[in-house]
XYZ file of C-alpha atoms in Angstrom:
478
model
C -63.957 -44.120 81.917
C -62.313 -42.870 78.660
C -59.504 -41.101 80.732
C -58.708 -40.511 84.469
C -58.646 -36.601 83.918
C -59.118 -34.032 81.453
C -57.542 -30.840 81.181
C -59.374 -27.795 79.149
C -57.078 -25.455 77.703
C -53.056 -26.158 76.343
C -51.614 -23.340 77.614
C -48.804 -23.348 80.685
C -51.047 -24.679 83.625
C -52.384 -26.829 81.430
C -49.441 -28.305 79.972
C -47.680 -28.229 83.372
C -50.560 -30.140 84.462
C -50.177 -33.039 81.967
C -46.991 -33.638 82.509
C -46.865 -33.700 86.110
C -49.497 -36.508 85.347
C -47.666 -37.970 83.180
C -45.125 -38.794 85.685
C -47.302 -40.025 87.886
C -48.399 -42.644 85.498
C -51.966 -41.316 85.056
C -53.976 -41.484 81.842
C -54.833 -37.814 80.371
C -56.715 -35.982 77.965
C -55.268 -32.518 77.190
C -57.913 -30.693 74.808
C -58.233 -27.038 73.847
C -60.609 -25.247 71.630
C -57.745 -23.585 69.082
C -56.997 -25.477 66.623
C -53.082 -24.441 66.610
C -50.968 -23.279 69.414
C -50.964 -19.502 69.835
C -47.928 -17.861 68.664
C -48.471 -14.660 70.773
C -45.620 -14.342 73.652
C -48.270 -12.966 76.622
C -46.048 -13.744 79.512
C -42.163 -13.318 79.540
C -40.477 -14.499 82.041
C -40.051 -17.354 84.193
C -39.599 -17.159 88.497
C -37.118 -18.962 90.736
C -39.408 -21.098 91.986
C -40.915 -22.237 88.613
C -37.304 -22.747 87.405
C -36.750 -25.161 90.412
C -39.752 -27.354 89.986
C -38.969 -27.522 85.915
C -35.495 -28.797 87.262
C -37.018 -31.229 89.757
C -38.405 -33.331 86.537
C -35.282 -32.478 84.132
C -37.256 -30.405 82.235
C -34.824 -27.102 82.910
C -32.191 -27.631 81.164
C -33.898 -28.801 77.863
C -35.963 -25.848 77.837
C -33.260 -23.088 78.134
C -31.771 -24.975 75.112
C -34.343 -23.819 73.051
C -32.849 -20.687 72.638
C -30.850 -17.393 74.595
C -33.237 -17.050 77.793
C -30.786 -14.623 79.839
C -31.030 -14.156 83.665
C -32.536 -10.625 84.674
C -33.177 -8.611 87.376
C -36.830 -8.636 88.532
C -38.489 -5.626 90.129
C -41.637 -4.799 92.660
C -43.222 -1.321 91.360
C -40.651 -1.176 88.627
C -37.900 -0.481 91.258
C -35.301 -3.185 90.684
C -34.394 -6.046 92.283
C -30.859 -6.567 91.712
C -29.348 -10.077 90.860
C -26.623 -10.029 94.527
C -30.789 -9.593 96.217
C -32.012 -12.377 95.097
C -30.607 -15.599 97.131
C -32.241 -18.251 95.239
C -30.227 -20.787 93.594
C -31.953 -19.819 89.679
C -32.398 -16.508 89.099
C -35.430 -15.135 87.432
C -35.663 -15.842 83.647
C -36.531 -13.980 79.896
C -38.846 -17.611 78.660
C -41.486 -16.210 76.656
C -44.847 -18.235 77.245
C -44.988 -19.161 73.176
C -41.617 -20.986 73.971
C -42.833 -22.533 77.365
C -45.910 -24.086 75.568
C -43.936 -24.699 72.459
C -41.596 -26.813 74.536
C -44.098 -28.699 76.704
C -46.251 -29.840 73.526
C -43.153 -31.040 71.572
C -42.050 -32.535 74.931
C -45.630 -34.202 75.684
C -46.209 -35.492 72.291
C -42.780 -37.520 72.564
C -44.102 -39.212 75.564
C -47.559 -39.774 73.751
C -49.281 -37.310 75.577
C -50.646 -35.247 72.238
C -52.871 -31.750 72.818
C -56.343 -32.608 71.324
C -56.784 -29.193 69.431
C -60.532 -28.229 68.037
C -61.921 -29.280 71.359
C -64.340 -26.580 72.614
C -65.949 -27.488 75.662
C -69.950 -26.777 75.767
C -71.314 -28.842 78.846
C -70.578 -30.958 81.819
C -71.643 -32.768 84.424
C -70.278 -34.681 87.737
C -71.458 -37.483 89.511
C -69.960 -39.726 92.429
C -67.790 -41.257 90.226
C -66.619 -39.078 87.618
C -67.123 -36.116 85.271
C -68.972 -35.988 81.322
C -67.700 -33.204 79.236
C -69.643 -32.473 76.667
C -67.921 -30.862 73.184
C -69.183 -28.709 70.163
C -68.658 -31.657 67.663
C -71.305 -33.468 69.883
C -68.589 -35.642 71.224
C -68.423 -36.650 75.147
C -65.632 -37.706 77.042
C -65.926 -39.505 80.769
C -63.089 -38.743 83.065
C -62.365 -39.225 86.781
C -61.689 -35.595 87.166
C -61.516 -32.706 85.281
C -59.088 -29.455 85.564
C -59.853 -26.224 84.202
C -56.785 -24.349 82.520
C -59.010 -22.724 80.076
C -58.235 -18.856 80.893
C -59.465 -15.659 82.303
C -62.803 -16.255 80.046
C -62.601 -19.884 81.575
C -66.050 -21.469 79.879
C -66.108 -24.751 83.182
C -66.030 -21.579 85.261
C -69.205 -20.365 83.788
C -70.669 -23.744 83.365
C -69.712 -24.223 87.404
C -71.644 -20.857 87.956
C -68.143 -20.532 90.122
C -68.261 -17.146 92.500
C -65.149 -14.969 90.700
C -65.432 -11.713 92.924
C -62.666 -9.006 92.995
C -62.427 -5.830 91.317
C -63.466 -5.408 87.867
C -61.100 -3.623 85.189
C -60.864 0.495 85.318
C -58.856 1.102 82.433
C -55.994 -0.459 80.105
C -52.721 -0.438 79.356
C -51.218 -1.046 75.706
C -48.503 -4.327 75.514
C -46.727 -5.077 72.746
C -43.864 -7.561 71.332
C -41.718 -5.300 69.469
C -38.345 -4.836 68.369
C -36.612 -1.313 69.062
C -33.484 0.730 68.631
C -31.530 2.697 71.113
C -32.669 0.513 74.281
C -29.662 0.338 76.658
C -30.432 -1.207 79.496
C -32.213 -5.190 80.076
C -34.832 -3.989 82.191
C -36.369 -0.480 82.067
C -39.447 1.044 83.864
C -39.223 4.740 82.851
C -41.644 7.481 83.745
C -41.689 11.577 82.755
C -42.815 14.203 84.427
C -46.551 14.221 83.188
C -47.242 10.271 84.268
C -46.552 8.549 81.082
C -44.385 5.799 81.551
C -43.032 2.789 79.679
C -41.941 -0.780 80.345
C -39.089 -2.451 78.514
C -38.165 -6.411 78.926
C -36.013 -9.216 77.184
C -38.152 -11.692 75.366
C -35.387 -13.369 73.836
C -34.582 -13.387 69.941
C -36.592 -13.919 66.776
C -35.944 -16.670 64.019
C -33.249 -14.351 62.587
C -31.513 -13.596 65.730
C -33.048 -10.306 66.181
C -33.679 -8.887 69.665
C -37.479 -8.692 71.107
C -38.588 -6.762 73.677
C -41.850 -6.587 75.513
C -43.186 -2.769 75.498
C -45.842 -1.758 78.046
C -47.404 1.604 77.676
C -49.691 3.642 80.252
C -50.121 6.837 81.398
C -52.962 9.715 81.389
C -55.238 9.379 78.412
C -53.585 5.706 77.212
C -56.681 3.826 79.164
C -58.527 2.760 75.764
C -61.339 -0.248 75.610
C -59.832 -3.187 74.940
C -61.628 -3.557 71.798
C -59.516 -0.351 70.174
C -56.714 -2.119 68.190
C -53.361 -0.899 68.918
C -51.552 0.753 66.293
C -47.809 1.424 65.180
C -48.526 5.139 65.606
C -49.915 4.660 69.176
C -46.844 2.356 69.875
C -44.595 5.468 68.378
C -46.349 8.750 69.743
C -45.657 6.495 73.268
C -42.263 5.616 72.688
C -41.647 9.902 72.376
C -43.615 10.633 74.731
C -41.293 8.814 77.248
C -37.971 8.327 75.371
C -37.988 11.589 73.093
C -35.864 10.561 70.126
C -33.469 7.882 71.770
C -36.006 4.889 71.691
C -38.050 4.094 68.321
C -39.956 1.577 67.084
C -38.310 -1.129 64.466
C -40.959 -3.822 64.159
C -44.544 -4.140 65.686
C -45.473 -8.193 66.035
C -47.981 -7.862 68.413
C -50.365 -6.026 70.799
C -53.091 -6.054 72.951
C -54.459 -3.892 75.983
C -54.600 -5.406 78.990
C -56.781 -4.715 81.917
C -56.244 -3.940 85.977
C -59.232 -6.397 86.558
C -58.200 -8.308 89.578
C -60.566 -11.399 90.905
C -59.817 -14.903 92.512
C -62.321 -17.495 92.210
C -64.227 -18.612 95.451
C -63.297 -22.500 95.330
C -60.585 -24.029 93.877
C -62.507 -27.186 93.992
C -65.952 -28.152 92.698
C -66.285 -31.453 93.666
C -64.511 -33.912 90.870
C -63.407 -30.581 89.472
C -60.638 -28.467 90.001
C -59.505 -24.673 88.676
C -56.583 -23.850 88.104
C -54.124 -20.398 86.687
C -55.965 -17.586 84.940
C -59.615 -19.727 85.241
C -59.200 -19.413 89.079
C -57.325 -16.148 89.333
C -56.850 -12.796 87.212
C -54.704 -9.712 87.673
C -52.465 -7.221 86.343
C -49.416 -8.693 84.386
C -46.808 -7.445 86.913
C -43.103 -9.110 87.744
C -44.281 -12.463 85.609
C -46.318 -13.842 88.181
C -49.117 -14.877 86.230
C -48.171 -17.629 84.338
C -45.608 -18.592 86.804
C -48.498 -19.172 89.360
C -50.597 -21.204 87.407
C -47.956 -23.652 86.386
C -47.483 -23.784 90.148
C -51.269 -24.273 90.944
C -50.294 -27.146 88.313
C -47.665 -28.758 89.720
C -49.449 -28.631 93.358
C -52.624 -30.907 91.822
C -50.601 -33.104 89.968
C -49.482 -35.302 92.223
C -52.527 -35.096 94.196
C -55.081 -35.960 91.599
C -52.466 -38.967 90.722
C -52.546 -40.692 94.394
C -56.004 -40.027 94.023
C -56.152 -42.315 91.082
C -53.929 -44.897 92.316
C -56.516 -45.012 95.139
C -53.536 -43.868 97.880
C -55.031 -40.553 98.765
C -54.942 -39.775 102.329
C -58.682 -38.739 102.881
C -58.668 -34.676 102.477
C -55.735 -34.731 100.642
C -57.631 -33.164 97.214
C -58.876 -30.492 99.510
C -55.199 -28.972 100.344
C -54.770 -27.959 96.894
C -57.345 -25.250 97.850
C -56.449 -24.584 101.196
C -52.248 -24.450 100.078
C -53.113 -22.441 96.618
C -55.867 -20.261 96.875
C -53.945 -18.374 99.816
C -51.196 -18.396 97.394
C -53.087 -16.619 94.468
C -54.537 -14.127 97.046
C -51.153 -12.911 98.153
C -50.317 -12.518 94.440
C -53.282 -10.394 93.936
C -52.288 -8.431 96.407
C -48.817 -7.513 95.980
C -50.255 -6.974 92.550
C -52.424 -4.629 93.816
C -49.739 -2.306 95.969
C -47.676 -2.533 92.741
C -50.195 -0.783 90.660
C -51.065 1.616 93.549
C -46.811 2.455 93.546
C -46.014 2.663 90.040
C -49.159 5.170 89.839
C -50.695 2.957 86.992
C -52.414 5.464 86.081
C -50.156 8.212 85.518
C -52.127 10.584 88.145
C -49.039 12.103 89.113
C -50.887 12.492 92.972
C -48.810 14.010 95.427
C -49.289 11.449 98.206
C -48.649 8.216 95.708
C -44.919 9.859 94.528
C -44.136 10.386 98.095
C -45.026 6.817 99.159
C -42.870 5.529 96.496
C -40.077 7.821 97.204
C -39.877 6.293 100.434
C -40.742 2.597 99.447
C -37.798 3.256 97.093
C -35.377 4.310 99.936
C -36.541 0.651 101.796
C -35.920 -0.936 98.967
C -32.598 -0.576 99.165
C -32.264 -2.349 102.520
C -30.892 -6.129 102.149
C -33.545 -7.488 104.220
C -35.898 -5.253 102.052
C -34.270 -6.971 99.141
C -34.560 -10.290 100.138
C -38.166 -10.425 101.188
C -39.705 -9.104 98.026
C -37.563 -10.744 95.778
C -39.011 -14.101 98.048
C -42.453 -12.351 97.174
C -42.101 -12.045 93.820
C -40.230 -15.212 93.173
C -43.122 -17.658 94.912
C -40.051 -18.652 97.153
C -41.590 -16.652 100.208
C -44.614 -19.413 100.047
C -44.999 -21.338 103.205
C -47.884 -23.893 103.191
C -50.125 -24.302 106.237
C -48.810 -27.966 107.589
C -48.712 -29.797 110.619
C -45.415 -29.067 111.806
C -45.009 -25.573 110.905
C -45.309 -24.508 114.262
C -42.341 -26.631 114.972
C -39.573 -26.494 111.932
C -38.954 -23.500 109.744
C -38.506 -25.751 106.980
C -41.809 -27.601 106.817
C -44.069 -25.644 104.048
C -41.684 -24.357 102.261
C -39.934 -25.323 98.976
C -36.816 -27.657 100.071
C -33.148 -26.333 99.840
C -31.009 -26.979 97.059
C -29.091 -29.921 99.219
C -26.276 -31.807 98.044
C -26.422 -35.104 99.680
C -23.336 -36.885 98.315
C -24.640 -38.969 95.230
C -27.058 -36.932 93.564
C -28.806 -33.369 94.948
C -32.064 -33.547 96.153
C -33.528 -31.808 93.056
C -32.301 -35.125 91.226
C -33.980 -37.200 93.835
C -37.476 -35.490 92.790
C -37.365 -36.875 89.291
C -38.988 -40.166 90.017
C -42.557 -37.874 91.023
C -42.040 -40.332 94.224
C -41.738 -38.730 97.963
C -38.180 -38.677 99.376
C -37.238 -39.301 103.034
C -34.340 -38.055 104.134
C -33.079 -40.396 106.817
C -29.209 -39.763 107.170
C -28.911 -42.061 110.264
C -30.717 -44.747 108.503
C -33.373 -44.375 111.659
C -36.213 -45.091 109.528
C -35.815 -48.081 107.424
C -38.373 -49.945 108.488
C -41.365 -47.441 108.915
C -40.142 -45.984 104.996
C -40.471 -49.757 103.664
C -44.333 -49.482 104.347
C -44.555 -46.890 101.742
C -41.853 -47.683 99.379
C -44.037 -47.795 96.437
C -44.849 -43.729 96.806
C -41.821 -42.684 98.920
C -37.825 -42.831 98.344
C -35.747 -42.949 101.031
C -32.470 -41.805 101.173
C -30.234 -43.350 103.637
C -26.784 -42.436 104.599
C -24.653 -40.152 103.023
C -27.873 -37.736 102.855
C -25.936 -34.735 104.282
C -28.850 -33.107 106.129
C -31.405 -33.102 108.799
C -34.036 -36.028 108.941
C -37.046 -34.345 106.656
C -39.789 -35.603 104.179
C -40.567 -33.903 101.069
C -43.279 -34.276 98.937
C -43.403 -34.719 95.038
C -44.022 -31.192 94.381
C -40.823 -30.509 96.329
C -42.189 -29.029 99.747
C -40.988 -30.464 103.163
C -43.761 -31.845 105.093
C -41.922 -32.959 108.057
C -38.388 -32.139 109.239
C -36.206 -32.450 112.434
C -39.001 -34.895 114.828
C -38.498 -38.102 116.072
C -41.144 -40.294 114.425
C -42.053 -39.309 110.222
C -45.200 -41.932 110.498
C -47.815 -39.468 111.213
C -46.173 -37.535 108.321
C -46.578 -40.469 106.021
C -49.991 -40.899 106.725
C -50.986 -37.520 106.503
C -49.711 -37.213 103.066
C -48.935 -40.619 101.902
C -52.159 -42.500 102.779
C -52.225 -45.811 104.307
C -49.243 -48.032 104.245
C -49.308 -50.871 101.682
């Protein structure tokens, strides 16, 4: 074997990907076809629960260094989601995805993990023990297993002949990184009275200190072919068609249309093959959810495909990254899908659409209303199917920020190793067995009895005997 996996395609999931298997000690290949990083923002914004897991391997706190990423409200439909909603310990934040891969490559590269650029991948094949990628140079690389981060256009998803059903794309929308004068408020979703509407977000500051903004545009008559460059004067003539004089273009850096295309690939698994973000899952770009859930398909394999290469894989354990994420990226294409449908996407201005918003509006002002779709939108809300669910209303989901005296469990996570909390030091003996994949944390662990896996979900809590637990998800004892 030349490696024991290789990722196509450097962007987020990709990155996410490598470094997740970096710290589980496992030889990688991370190779994309550009030959230099894009410097195109796409996404903007980074969720609560992607904040967390970039925290769990000290990687948060470097990245917002980089630069001013300011906390902002999120929003379902463009009806906002205020900050006092949103109960989660990291609020919702302006990272641009240039930044985020910016950060991970510099951050790889000093741990000797460097992107192989001018990679494109023509071929492959899979046997029982492994995976050939084939390359347009004529070079081949042998790998254990191979994840596809390579994009909507993924090419291992065409080589796979992979199903990718859904809906395909019925119009665009213009999106630009601009900056602008006169915009007053962080977040804006702004419609008038004929169904054009506008989109205004953070993305942070350019090399001189200067605000950016990301500018969506849509509305009747905006829904171009993608191929139809977008132009300053489109960018303006939309800017006064919703603003009038008080909003104006400064600078245009960048634009592209974007489509409502929504599919989910049938298998996240092909055997010694896995896909993962926009290669196994496509949608409208709405509340930063795309990115965010591919670095989260990421960091869901990771430690997976690395007990699978330390040869401590519980049998089936490879298979729960489809059976925990591809529910997970269907729930995102729906929500994605009511969004559109609320914010009247396409500017029809129908009767029965405004009055279903007018009254998800009023909802949305409820607490509970609050709280449960800024869960949604955050990936907090994501509950695993487990053993144990049944039983604890902790088990599948993301563990709580807990303080438990020395260090908080966050902390704990940084090793990529399993933690067992065992406050009553009950478990000593049974932990030893695995001591070489699991932590455990003894007394002064302020909290309930509960095991948590590297990716930072509980996967046992509150019963009287964590073996089964181990096994299940830890493999055989040493």
């Amino acid at each position: 074997m030349d490696t024991d996996v290789l990722i196509v395609g450097a962007g987020p999931t990709g990155m996410t990907l490598a470094n997740e298997l970096l710290t589980a000690g496992v030889s990688t290949v991370l190779a994309d076809k550009l030959s230099q990083r894009s410097d195109l923002s796409r996404a903007g914004g980074v969720q609560s629960r992607t904040l967390e897991a970039l925290d769990q391997r000290g990687l948060l706190e470097p990245l917002l260094a980089t630069g001013e990423h300011p906390a902002i409200n999120g929003h379902f439909a463009g009806i906002p989601l205020p900050h006092d909603a949103n109960r989660h310990r990291l609020p919702w934040r302006s990272v641009p995805q240039v930044v985020i891969e910016e950060f991970f490559e510099q951050h790889l590269a000093a741990h000797g993990l460097h992107v192989r650029r001018d990679h494109e991948l023509v071929g492959l094949a899979q046997d029982d023990d492994g995976v050939t990628a084939a390359f347009a140079d004529g070079a081949t690389l042998r790998s254990r297993y191979l994840v596809a981060a390579d994009g909507a256009h993924s090419v291992v998803r065409s080589l796979l002949r992979a199903g990718f059903p859904g809906q395909p794309g019925t119009l665009t929308i213009a999106a630009a990184d601009v900056r602008l004068g006169g915009v007053d408020a962080p977040t804006s979703h702004t419609w008038n009275a004929d169904g054009h509407w506008a989109a205004v977000f953070p993305l942070g500051t350019d090399p001189q200190g200067r605000q950016l903004h990301r500018l969506v545009l849509g509305g009747p008559g905006r829904s171009l072919p993608r191929e139809i460059p977008v132009t300053e004067d489109e960018i303006r003539q939309g800017l006064s068609t919703v603003f009038g004089t008080r909003v104006h273009l400064l600078e245009l850096r960048y634009a592209r249309r974007i489509t409502n295309a929504s599919r989910q690939v049938e298998q996240y698994r092909h055997g010694r093959v896995f896909l993962a973000g926009d290669a196994a899952h496509v949608h409208l770009p709405l509340g930063a959810q795309g990115m965010n859930t591919g670095m989260q398909d990421a960091l869901n394999l990771g430690w997976k495909l690395g007990a699978a290469v330390h040869g401590w894989a519980p049998e089936n354990l490879l298979d729960t990254y489809h059976a925990e994420r591809h529910p997970a990226g269907a729930a995102v294409l729906r929500n994605v899908r009511a969004q559109s449908l609320l914010m009247d996407w396409a500017g029809t201005r129908d009767a029965e659409v405004l009055a279903a918003r007018e009254i998800f509006t009023d909802m949305a002002q409820l607490p509970d209303a609050q709280r449960h779709l800024a869960d949604l939108m955050s990936g907090m809300a994501i509950r695993y199917p487990m053993h144990g669910t049944e039983a604890h209303s902790l088990v599948g989901r993301p563990v709580p920020d807990l303080d438990l005296g020395p260090a908080r469990v966050h902390e704990l996570l940084r090793s990529g190793h399993g933690i067992l909390l065992d406050p009553a030091d009950t478990f000593a003996g049974v932990a030893g067995r695995w001591s070489d994949r699991v932590d455990r944390v003894g007394q002064g662990a302020r909290t309930e009895p509960m095991l948590i896996r590297p990716d930072g979900y509980v996967c046992w809590a509150g019963a009287a005997d964590p073996e089964p637990a181990l096994n299940r998800w830890f493999g055989e004892p040493r």
